[in-house]
Amino acid sequence: MTTTGVLACLVCGAFVAAAAAVQGEAGDYKIGPVDTAHGDREFHLLWPAGAPGAVGAEAVDKPKITVYRAPADRANGAAVVVCPGGGYVVVAADHEGKQVAEWLNSIGVTAFVLQYRLGPRYRHPAALQDAQRAIRMVRASAREWGIDPARVGILGFSAGGHLASTTGTHFDAGNKGAADSIDRLGSRPDFMVLVYPVISFTAEVTHRGSRESLLGSDADSKLTASLSNELQVTPETPPTFLVHTSEDDGVPPENSVLFYEALRKANVPAEMHVFTKGQHGLGLGPKGSGLSQWPGLCAVWMGEMGFLRRDR
């Protein structure tokens, strides 16, 4: 088997494992070591009384965030909601979730890995509702988690990158009259990190599987365009760090290029790195590879942008 084939198998295996983990979670919400990549870590259901539009009461109907608190001696007050990829059909909770959260902890950032609702059981806007709720919830509990509510970012891989970029281009200031205090808070991330993201749903470079899982095969053209996020960038879009590889034939790098160009036109601070080598779905990147440099470059960017400052 070729190296590319081995990598593809590893990525697909991770997706299958993630799907099994989600399906196998216990009905009493207790996370056990065999259930998810996160073991018995602290987690919070986004809607303890039931998510809006829920079609059942199984684990897949109960979106949640798993908390990775930054070590006290490193914590700088920044927070990131992590959206693993998986084509909107599974959540790759290990190499695009757990491992990423641990890296964020190493640079003093508290991480919240999102388990969002998936197709074909759920269509848009369920996943977006979950990501927006996660941002609001993190801000609502900022004091408890020792974070700055003005430094809450979102990071996404592949389809999770589409979800993250959708959250960063489709946000609101909150409903000040809402009975639920969490819903009174804004859903705009303060910054975005998008790693080999699905961006466009209208260009030839789109990842059709993600689009169909999220919208179905016969989605209205206006809805499709509204979720083609390079078309939704405004000057209010959060500062963004983009990562891709030239070899990515699953989600072509033109997705990131289109978004970067839109950010530039809107005068939104942005940085993009397109590495020569690396297939799709490699998370933090194989050790020693060019792609493995992106976390360090991202940390520098976050520092330069002021997101890693220590206020105490």
Short mmCIF file of C-alpha atoms in Angstrom, two decimals, residues 64 85 145 155 164 169:
data_model
loop_
_atom_site.label_atom_id
_atom_site.label_comp_id
_atom_site.label_asym_id
_atom_site.label_seq_id
_atom_site.Cartn_x
_atom_site.Cartn_y
_atom_site.Cartn_z
CA LYS A 64 -21.78 19.10 24.14
CA GLY A 85 -13.78 17.43 11.03
CA TRP A 145 -13.16 28.71 33.68
CA LEU A 155 -10.71 26.39 15.45
CA ALA A 164 -15.99 27.35 12.26
CA THR A 169 -19.52 34.79 9.18
#
